[in-house]
Amino acid sequence: MEFAERVPRRRLGVDGPEVPLLALGSWNTWDRMEREDAAALVRLAVDRGVDLFDVAHYDFGPHAENAVTDVLFGEAVRDAGLAREDYLLCGKLWLWEYPASTFAEQIKVSLGRIGTDRADMVVVGDFMERPDLRAVVTDVSELVRAGRFASWGVNNWSAGDVLFAARFAVAEGLVPPSFAQLKYSLARRSVPEGEPYGKLFANEGLGLQASDVLEGGILAGRPNPQRKIGADPGGIRDRIRASLPEVVRVAERFGATPAQLAIAYCLTHPAVANVLVGVSRLAQLEDNLAALRLAARYGDELRDAAAGLWLDRGVVDPAASWGTDAPGGR
């Protein structure tokens, strides 16, 4: 089904920008396409209003891959004839080697690899050992004031750490995080739908960006992806594979593909501003765009129909970051 209209937009947190409901990520994406295909995909996405691109320099911690997907994205943008004002760019700052690797140097290198001097927002990455959050907020705020980006969010932090960062920022006159990028899918709901984050969404104006919604392609109907995919908090990936027949059954009930169901489900969360997906073919973009109509048409019916697909309930602590299993927390 073709989605010819421009994609609707929502605000990414009270202090964040308006963003399209669908956004495109970069991990293992642009390096899976021919150069001309990447340019055509970027051009089509922007024409449809899918103009937010999450692009990172993957060369830190577990992502120390010497990947060039960010460089290829910059080439695609230029090949597509896009000006910097034609799209929104979300970068990433990593905590794995921070503070030895400063945020200022990271953003300089990252933006230089893409071929620009500014992002619109950044996501501060996840961590296993808690850094000095006061220093993190202070250093990020300095980059906002320097014009490197306008707002920031966090990737898979615990709700408690986000609240600490937000309260410290307000008390010190710094820039608080405006959104959280969280693992969220038909199967992984405990953290984004749990009470701790629910209070942040309701009371602190925090926005939610859903990532890993297709579990690296598994929830799109490809049980054995041939590329590297994200971490598996709770160790439920085999259960997710085993749930595919039920995913297909629920999707068919709504005349949808598994990928459309997975994306649409996440969009029914009231705090979700957008869903982040990896797309490497024009047909995938068209399929994913159709999920927006699915969510708009069926809403809570989708949530009710997919209730039995929640697989990390009681396995992952809602108060924890992605790396902590229940019970007990960090």
XYZ file of N, CA and C in Angstrom, residues 92-321:
690
model
N 25.061 10.742 17.800
C 25.230 10.001 19.049
C 26.550 10.375 19.707
N 26.495 10.442 21.035
C 27.679 10.605 21.859
C 27.806 9.352 22.718
N 29.014 8.777 22.745
C 29.202 7.498 23.426
C 29.854 7.681 24.795
N 29.451 6.849 25.748
C 29.977 6.908 27.107
C 31.033 5.837 27.388
N 31.265 4.949 26.438
C 32.162 3.816 26.683
C 33.578 4.278 27.035
N 34.068 5.339 26.394
C 35.428 5.813 26.651
C 35.430 7.242 27.209
N 34.253 7.718 27.612
C 34.110 9.045 28.209
C 34.561 8.977 29.670
N 35.259 9.984 30.198
C 35.558 11.296 29.611
C 36.885 11.377 28.870
N 37.654 10.244 28.786
C 38.907 10.303 28.044
C 38.654 10.727 26.602
N 37.576 10.183 26.008
C 37.126 10.642 24.697
C 36.036 11.682 24.940
N 36.361 12.947 24.804
C 35.433 14.011 25.167
C 34.280 14.102 24.178
N 33.164 14.627 24.654
C 32.019 14.830 23.768
C 32.353 15.822 22.650
N 33.128 16.850 22.983
C 33.477 17.858 21.976
C 34.252 17.231 20.826
N 35.193 16.355 21.151
C 35.965 15.697 20.098
C 35.109 14.688 19.351
N 34.273 13.950 20.080
C 33.397 12.973 19.422
C 32.492 13.638 18.389
N 31.855 14.740 18.767
C 30.910 15.366 17.838
C 31.650 15.991 16.658
N 32.848 16.513 16.903
C 33.644 17.077 15.810
C 33.965 16.009 14.774
N 34.428 14.852 15.234
C 34.769 13.759 14.324
C 33.523 13.221 13.627
N 32.460 13.001 14.413
C 31.240 12.416 13.860
C 30.621 13.296 12.776
N 30.469 14.587 13.066
C 29.874 15.484 12.089
C 30.787 15.653 10.876
N 32.095 15.657 11.118
C 33.025 15.778 10.004
C 32.939 14.601 9.057
N 32.716 13.411 9.595
C 32.593 12.225 8.739
C 31.345 12.297 7.865
N 30.284 12.903 8.389
C 29.053 13.072 7.601
C 29.205 14.195 6.600
N 29.954 15.232 6.972
C 30.159 16.368 6.093
C 29.312 17.564 6.452
N 29.096 17.757 7.769
C 28.317 18.900 8.225
C 28.956 19.424 9.513
N 28.485 20.567 9.992
C 29.053 21.117 11.225
C 28.055 21.148 12.372
N 26.857 20.608 12.148
C 25.870 20.636 13.225
C 24.875 19.495 13.075
N 24.378 19.035 14.198
C 23.236 18.128 14.252
C 22.043 18.920 14.770
N 20.881 18.316 14.746
C 19.707 18.947 15.351
C 19.505 18.455 16.775
N 19.938 17.232 17.027
C 19.833 16.636 18.359
C 20.863 15.529 18.445
N 21.163 15.085 19.655
C 22.026 13.924 19.841
C 21.414 13.012 20.892
N 21.824 11.761 20.829
C 21.483 10.774 21.844
C 22.768 10.400 22.569
N 22.749 10.489 23.892
C 23.893 10.070 24.699
C 23.726 8.586 25.003
N 24.711 7.810 24.595
C 24.571 6.361 24.585
C 24.456 5.704 25.942
N 24.191 4.397 25.890
C 23.983 3.610 27.098
C 25.311 3.300 27.785
N 25.231 2.681 28.946
C 26.432 2.391 29.732
C 26.177 1.207 30.655
N 27.256 0.533 31.010
C 27.181 -0.541 31.998
C 27.610 -0.039 33.379
N 28.610 0.849 33.416
C 29.036 1.468 34.664
C 28.613 2.928 34.648
N 27.910 3.350 35.699
C 27.323 4.690 35.733
C 28.408 5.752 35.709
N 28.366 6.658 34.726
C 29.344 7.746 34.681
C 28.939 8.861 35.649
N 29.736 9.908 35.695
C 29.394 11.100 36.465
C 28.319 11.847 35.670
N 27.063 11.674 36.043
C 25.966 12.256 35.265
C 25.983 13.775 35.311
N 26.509 14.351 36.386
C 26.621 15.810 36.439
C 27.556 16.302 35.338
N 28.671 15.601 35.172
C 29.618 15.981 34.121
C 29.008 15.768 32.744
N 28.256 14.683 32.578
C 27.607 14.411 31.285
C 26.674 15.555 30.909
N 25.809 15.948 31.833
C 24.845 17.019 31.557
C 25.575 18.334 31.278
N 26.601 18.611 32.046
C 27.352 19.852 31.864
C 28.033 19.890 30.499
N 28.667 18.788 30.122
C 29.386 18.753 28.849
C 28.436 18.804 27.654
N 27.303 18.110 27.750
C 26.316 18.168 26.668
C 25.763 19.581 26.536
N 25.469 20.213 27.662
C 24.919 21.564 27.630
C 25.884 22.553 26.987
N 27.184 22.366 27.209
C 28.174 23.235 26.583
C 28.121 23.123 25.063
N 27.886 21.926 24.565
C 27.794 21.738 23.114
C 26.512 22.326 22.539
N 25.431 22.290 23.322
C 24.204 22.969 22.894
C 24.469 24.466 22.774
N 25.108 25.034 23.776
C 25.395 26.469 23.760
C 26.385 26.846 22.666
N 27.213 25.891 22.247
C 28.164 26.147 21.168
C 27.525 25.995 19.792
N 26.250 25.588 19.759
C 25.541 25.479 18.496
C 25.756 24.184 17.743
N 26.309 23.171 18.409
C 26.545 21.894 17.732
C 25.261 21.103 17.536
N 24.277 21.291 18.437
C 22.953 20.701 18.313
C 22.050 21.447 19.279
N 20.734 21.237 19.123
C 19.780 22.048 19.881
C 19.143 21.319 21.052
N 19.080 20.003 21.017
C 18.460 19.246 22.100
C 19.121 17.882 22.176
N 18.844 17.160 23.290
C 19.491 15.863 23.449
C 18.596 14.883 24.180
N 18.907 13.616 23.979
C 18.191 12.551 24.647
C 19.161 11.488 25.119
N 18.635 10.403 25.638
C 19.459 9.325 26.180
C 19.053 8.009 25.536
N 19.984 7.075 25.514
C 19.747 5.768 24.911
C 19.740 4.685 25.984
N 18.574 4.173 26.296
C 18.419 3.039 27.199
C 18.980 3.273 28.597
N 18.870 4.507 29.097
C 19.181 4.776 30.500
C 18.008 4.314 31.361
N 18.286 4.091 32.638
C 17.191 3.839 33.564
C 16.403 5.132 33.768
N 15.144 4.994 34.130
C 14.311 6.169 34.384
C 14.888 7.002 35.528
N 15.456 6.339 36.537
C 16.033 7.065 37.656
C 17.209 7.939 37.243
N 18.033 7.431 36.351
C 19.170 8.218 35.879
C 18.712 9.391 35.014
N 17.676 9.193 34.221
C 17.143 10.296 33.411
C 16.584 11.386 34.322
N 15.839 10.975 35.342
C 15.265 11.955 36.262
C 16.370 12.726 36.986
N 17.415 12.029 37.410
C 18.538 12.701 38.067
C 19.148 13.741 37.134
N 19.391 13.357 35.881
C 19.994 14.276 34.915
C 19.098 15.481 34.676
N 17.796 15.249 34.557
C 16.864 16.345 34.304
C 16.808 17.313 35.478
N 16.722 16.783 36.689
C 16.643 17.639 37.875
C 17.945 18.433 38.070
N 19.080 17.781 37.831
C 20.361 18.476 37.963
C 20.451 19.604 36.933
N 20.032 19.336 35.698
C 20.087 20.349 34.647
C 19.251 21.568 35.016
N 18.041 21.353 35.484
C 17.160 22.464 35.843
C 17.761 23.269 36.997
N 18.298 22.568 37.988
C 18.856 23.249 39.158
C 20.073 24.104 38.799
N 20.834 23.662 37.792
C 22.074 24.357 37.433
C 21.912 25.280 36.227
N 20.698 25.422 35.710
C 20.482 26.254 34.535
C 21.074 25.666 33.271
N 21.133 24.342 33.200
C 21.680 23.643 32.038
C 20.541 23.088 31.186
N 20.879 22.346 30.156
C 19.874 21.838 29.215
C 19.500 20.407 29.598
N 18.256 20.144 29.974
C 17.873 18.791 30.370
C 17.623 17.904 29.150
N 17.674 16.586 29.326
C 17.308 15.687 28.230
C 15.834 15.838 27.901
N 15.506 15.820 26.609
C 14.114 15.999 26.215
C 13.454 14.708 25.740
N 14.249 13.653 25.522
C 13.649 12.393 25.077
C 14.532 11.220 25.448
N 13.930 10.039 25.415
C 14.653 8.791 25.637
C 14.460 7.897 24.427
N 15.557 7.373 23.928
C 15.513 6.369 22.866
C 15.632 5.010 23.557
N 14.551 4.235 23.515
C 14.484 2.979 24.260
C 14.180 1.805 23.346
N 14.753 0.654 23.690
C 14.331 -0.576 23.036
C 12.837 -0.765 23.315
N 12.048 -0.922 22.250
C 10.604 -1.050 22.425
C 10.062 -1.840 21.249
N 9.301 -2.868 21.545
C 8.745 -3.696 20.475
C 7.544 -4.465 20.996
N 6.947 -5.241 20.115
C 5.875 -6.141 20.533
C 6.313 -7.018 21.702
N 7.580 -7.407 21.710
C 8.084 -8.335 22.727
C 8.700 -7.636 23.921
N 9.327 -6.473 23.698
C 10.078 -5.775 24.750
C 9.309 -4.530 25.170
N 8.578 -4.638 26.261
C 7.708 -3.543 26.712
C 7.960 -3.098 28.147
N 8.670 -3.900 28.921
C 8.718 -3.679 30.356
C 9.252 -2.307 30.733
N 10.305 -1.834 30.060
C 10.883 -0.541 30.411
C 10.037 0.610 29.873
N 9.747 0.683 28.558
C 8.995 1.844 28.068
C 7.549 1.905 28.545
N 6.962 0.766 28.890
C 5.586 0.778 29.370
C 5.502 0.655 30.894
N 6.647 0.603 31.562
C 6.654 0.457 33.006
C 6.348 1.758 33.725
N 6.065 1.648 35.013
C 5.683 2.817 35.810
C 6.777 3.869 35.928
N 8.064 3.481 36.112
C 9.088 4.530 36.264
C 9.158 5.471 35.054
N 9.221 4.914 33.856
C 9.252 5.783 32.681
C 7.896 6.443 32.446
N 6.820 5.749 32.800
C 5.503 6.347 32.641
C 5.377 7.667 33.378
N 5.981 7.747 34.559
C 5.948 8.996 35.330
C 6.760 10.092 34.635
N 7.877 9.717 34.017
C 8.675 10.715 33.298
C 7.920 11.253 32.093
N 7.247 10.376 31.375
C 6.487 10.817 30.204
C 5.338 11.733 30.618
N 4.659 11.363 31.711
C 3.482 12.116 32.138
C 3.825 13.403 32.871
N 4.869 13.356 33.707
C 5.127 14.475 34.611
C 6.296 15.363 34.206
N 7.233 14.836 33.436
C 8.439 15.595 33.106
C 8.483 16.047 31.651
N 7.467 15.671 30.873
C 7.432 16.075 29.471
C 8.445 15.376 28.598
N 8.957 14.220 29.042
C 9.939 13.468 28.269
C 9.266 12.804 27.078
N 9.899 12.865 25.919
C 9.412 12.168 24.735
C 10.049 10.797 24.625
N 9.458 9.937 23.820
C 9.940 8.570 23.630
C 10.182 8.309 22.155
N 11.387 7.834 21.863
C 11.699 7.356 20.521
C 11.919 5.852 20.620
N 11.165 5.090 19.841
C 11.242 3.636 19.889
C 12.325 3.141 18.945
N 13.245 2.319 19.473
C 14.284 1.727 18.637
C 14.230 0.208 18.759
N 14.917 -0.470 17.852
C 14.952 -1.945 17.835
C 13.546 -2.534 17.737
N 12.654 -1.842 17.073
C 11.253 -2.269 17.050
C 11.050 -3.551 16.257
N 11.961 -3.864 15.351
C 11.828 -5.073 14.533
C 12.804 -6.167 14.961
N 13.500 -5.949 16.076
C 14.450 -6.935 16.596
C 15.417 -7.396 15.494
N 15.974 -6.418 14.794
C 16.944 -6.732 13.753
C 16.366 -7.436 12.551
N 15.043 -7.389 12.401
C 14.373 -8.051 11.278
C 13.592 -9.274 11.678
N 13.813 -9.772 12.900
C 13.097 -10.978 13.340
C 11.596 -10.746 13.367
N 11.173 -9.602 13.921
C 9.733 -9.316 13.993
C 9.160 -8.868 12.651
N 10.014 -8.755 11.649
C 9.527 -8.517 10.281
C 9.379 -9.828 9.530
N 9.646 -10.952 10.216
C 9.468 -12.258 9.593
C 10.748 -12.919 9.142
N 11.913 -12.373 9.547
C 13.205 -12.967 9.169
C 13.874 -13.480 10.450
N 13.659 -14.754 10.794
C 14.082 -15.255 12.108
C 15.590 -15.327 12.325
N 16.371 -15.353 11.260
C 17.816 -15.495 11.402
C 18.548 -14.416 10.610
N 18.580 -13.184 11.125
C 19.250 -12.097 10.412
C 20.718 -12.418 10.168
N 21.212 -11.998 9.014
C 22.597 -12.273 8.647
C 23.530 -11.117 9.010
N 23.008 -10.119 9.672
C 23.829 -8.988 10.062
C 23.837 -8.882 11.585
N 24.771 -8.095 12.110
C 24.846 -7.870 13.544
C 23.625 -7.091 14.004
N 23.002 -7.535 15.094
C 21.836 -6.821 15.622
C 22.081 -6.484 17.087
N 21.125 -5.792 17.687
C 21.310 -5.243 19.022
C 21.375 -6.288 20.123
N 21.667 -5.794 21.329
C 21.761 -6.654 22.511
C 20.417 -7.305 22.819
N 20.460 -8.335 23.659
C 19.277 -9.142 23.972
C 19.016 -9.129 25.475
N 18.578 -7.990 26.037
C 18.312 -7.952 27.480
C 17.251 -8.972 27.872
N 17.559 -9.707 28.911
C 16.633 -10.737 29.367
C 16.793 -12.066 28.675
N 17.594 -12.120 27.610
C 17.826 -13.374 26.901
C 16.569 -13.987 26.312
N 15.740 -13.145 25.683
C 14.447 -13.633 25.181
C 14.410 -13.790 23.662
N 15.547 -13.658 22.991
C 15.509 -13.648 21.520
C 14.967 -14.946 20.929
N 15.313 -16.086 21.504
C 14.763 -17.345 20.993
C 13.248 -17.399 21.180
N 12.756 -16.840 22.272
C 11.310 -16.794 22.480
C 10.655 -15.870 21.449
N 11.359 -14.807 21.077
C 10.821 -13.904 20.044
C 10.720 -14.646 18.716
N 11.755 -15.413 18.382
C 11.698 -16.210 17.146
C 10.515 -17.178 17.189
N 10.338 -17.808 18.339
C 9.255 -18.792 18.466
C 7.876 -18.144 18.385
N 7.800 -16.835 18.656
C 6.507 -16.142 18.630
C 6.087 -15.715 17.231
N 6.944 -15.913 16.241
C 6.645 -15.399 14.896
C 5.309 -15.880 14.330
N 4.932 -17.161 14.477
C 3.613 -17.556 13.958
C 2.467 -16.738 14.545
N 2.555 -16.401 15.832
C 1.513 -15.576 16.450
C 1.573 -14.146 15.939
N 2.793 -13.619 15.729
C 2.927 -12.285 15.144
C 2.258 -12.245 13.779
N 2.519 -13.253 12.970
C 1.910 -13.321 11.630
C 0.396 -13.410 11.736
N -0.102 -14.223 12.659
C -1.549 -14.381 12.818
C -2.211 -13.062 13.188
N -1.623 -12.334 14.154
C -2.199 -11.056 14.569
C -2.132 -10.048 13.423
N -1.014 -10.006 12.713
C -0.877 -9.077 11.593
C -1.914 -9.349 10.522
N -2.114 -10.614 10.196
C -3.083 -10.963 9.158
C -4.505 -10.580 9.556
N -4.785 -10.599 10.833
C -6.116 -10.176 11.313
C -6.414 -8.739 10.901
N -5.355 -7.906 10.787
C -5.526 -6.498 10.407
C -5.121 -6.236 8.959
N -4.897 -7.307 8.206
C -4.495 -7.146 6.814
C -3.134 -6.502 6.669
N -2.228 -6.805 7.598
C -0.929 -6.149 7.646
C 0.205 -7.161 7.583
N 1.408 -6.666 7.317
C 2.605 -7.485 7.412
C 3.099 -7.468 8.861
N 3.939 -8.453 9.245
C 4.499 -8.421 10.598
C 5.227 -7.120 10.910
N 5.995 -6.593 9.962
C 6.713 -5.345 10.202
C 5.753 -4.194 10.454
N 4.686 -4.120 9.692
C 3.699 -3.060 9.889
C 3.059 -3.157 11.262
N 2.733 -4.368 11.691
C 2.158 -4.552 13.026
C 3.133 -4.078 14.095
N 4.410 -4.454 13.972
C 5.396 -4.103 14.983
C 5.579 -2.596 15.097
N 5.638 -1.918 13.966
C 5.798 -0.460 13.972
C 4.536 0.213 14.507
N 3.387 -0.228 14.014
C 2.124 0.388 14.421
C 1.888 0.222 15.914
N 2.234 -0.948 16.460
C 2.043 -1.158 17.890
C 2.772 -0.088 18.691
N 4.038 0.156 18.357
C 4.829 1.133 19.108
C 4.240 2.534 18.987
N 3.675 2.864 17.840
C 3.101 4.191 17.641
C 1.846 4.430 18.465
N 1.258 3.364 19.006
C 0.061 3.543 19.835
C 0.409 3.987 21.259
N 1.680 3.925 21.632
C 2.096 4.411 22.952
C 1.960 5.938 22.947
N 1.252 6.522 23.908
C 0.985 7.966 23.869
C 2.229 8.845 23.942
N 3.333 8.332 24.474
C 4.540 9.146 24.577
C 5.453 9.031 23.364
N 5.185 8.069 22.480
C 6.064 7.859 21.331
C 5.927 9.004 20.339
N 7.045 9.670 20.064
C 7.066 10.710 19.032
C 7.362 10.098 17.680
N 8.273 9.124 17.672
C 8.525 8.424 16.412
C 9.159 7.070 16.652
N 9.156 6.291 15.578
C 9.730 4.954 15.569
C 10.941 4.975 14.655
N 12.044 4.434 15.137
C 13.300 4.419 14.399
C 13.483 3.045 13.760
N 13.652 3.026 12.443
C 13.817 1.757 11.728
C 15.032 1.832 10.809
N 15.563 0.670 10.482
C 16.613 0.572 9.485
C 16.005 0.110 8.167
N 16.237 0.860 7.124
C 15.658 0.557 5.813
C 16.779 0.529 4.787
N 16.840 -0.514 3.977
C 17.877 -0.606 2.961
C 17.312 -0.813 1.561
N 15.988 -0.770 1.425
C 15.351 -0.885 0.104
C 14.123 0.019 0.053
N 13.822 0.545 -1.124
C 12.654 1.407 -1.283
C 11.381 0.676 -0.882
N 11.292 -0.615 -1.217
C 10.085 -1.379 -0.885
C 9.889 -1.476 0.620
N 10.983 -1.561 1.378
C 10.863 -1.596 2.834
C 10.300 -0.287 3.362
N 10.754 0.821 2.791
C 10.227 2.124 3.230
C 8.736 2.203 2.964
N 8.295 1.779 1.791
C 6.868 1.807 1.465
C 6.073 0.936 2.431
N 6.602 -0.244 2.742
C 5.914 -1.149 3.661
C 5.802 -0.522 5.049
N 6.891 0.092 5.496
C 6.878 0.699 6.821
C 5.951 1.903 6.904
N 5.867 2.673 5.827
C 4.978 3.829 5.823
C 3.521 3.415 5.985
N 3.181 2.262 5.443
C 1.800 1.791 5.566
C 1.423 1.499 7.019
N 2.431 1.272 7.866
C 2.158 1.028 9.290
C 1.542 2.244 9.966
N 1.783 3.437 9.436
C 1.242 4.644 10.052
C -0.279 4.670 9.946
N -0.785 4.268 8.801
C -2.240 4.192 8.647
C -2.819 3.099 9.539
N -2.100 2.004 9.666
C -2.557 0.907 10.519
C -2.734 1.393 11.950
N -1.748 2.124 12.457
C -1.833 2.641 13.824
C -2.970 3.637 13.975
N -3.121 4.514 12.986
C -4.174 5.530 13.062
C -5.561 4.904 13.009
N -5.701 3.833 12.252
C -7.029 3.222 12.068
C -7.444 2.351 13.241
N -6.503 1.590 13.802
C -6.883 0.571 14.774
C -6.482 0.891 16.220
N -5.427 1.660 16.421
C -5.067 2.105 17.752
C -5.073 1.020 18.804
N -5.922 1.189 19.819
C -5.935 0.275 20.958
C -6.324 -1.151 20.576
N -7.018 -1.324 19.459
C -7.312 -2.687 19.002
C -6.033 -3.469 18.767
N -5.010 -2.791 18.243
C -3.722 -3.443 18.025
C -3.103 -3.868 19.350
N -3.188 -2.993 20.327
C -2.605 -3.313 21.635
C -3.309 -4.514 22.264
N -4.607 -4.549 22.152
C -5.354 -5.665 22.722
C -5.017 -6.977 22.003
N -4.935 -6.915 20.680
C -4.677 -8.128 19.904
C -3.279 -8.667 20.148
N -2.330 -7.773 20.460
C -0.929 -8.182 20.641
C -0.561 -8.401 22.099
N -1.542 -8.427 22.986
C -1.254 -8.511 24.427
C -0.396 -9.725 24.773
N -0.629 -10.838 24.120
C 0.091 -12.068 24.443
C 1.516 -12.121 23.928
N 1.945 -11.107 23.182
C 3.293 -11.106 22.612
C 4.316 -10.402 23.501
N 3.913 -9.916 24.643
C 4.828 -9.264 25.577
C 5.678 -10.349 26.240
N 6.957 -10.423 25.901
C 7.808 -11.523 26.314
C 8.837 -11.169 27.381
N 9.069 -9.891 27.645
C 10.041 -9.571 28.701
C 9.369 -9.176 30.016
N 8.073 -9.426 30.116
C 7.359 -9.169 31.380
C 7.930 -10.062 32.480
N 8.328 -9.465 33.598
C 8.887 -10.237 34.696
C 10.313 -10.694 34.469
N 10.881 -10.365 33.322
C 12.248 -10.756 32.994
C 13.180 -9.552 33.069
N 12.738 -8.418 32.544
C 13.507 -7.177 32.578
C 12.836 -6.216 33.555
N 13.622 -5.670 34.456
C 13.133 -4.751 35.483
C 12.726 -3.426 34.852
N 11.476 -2.976 35.002
C 11.041 -1.700 34.415
C 11.829 -0.494 34.896
N 12.469 -0.609 36.056
C 13.230 0.512 36.602
C 14.680 0.503 36.154
N 15.075 -0.505 35.377
C 16.478 -0.669 35.027
C 16.773 -0.120 33.646
N 18.067 -0.004 33.351
C 18.501 0.257 31.985
C 18.448 -1.068 31.228
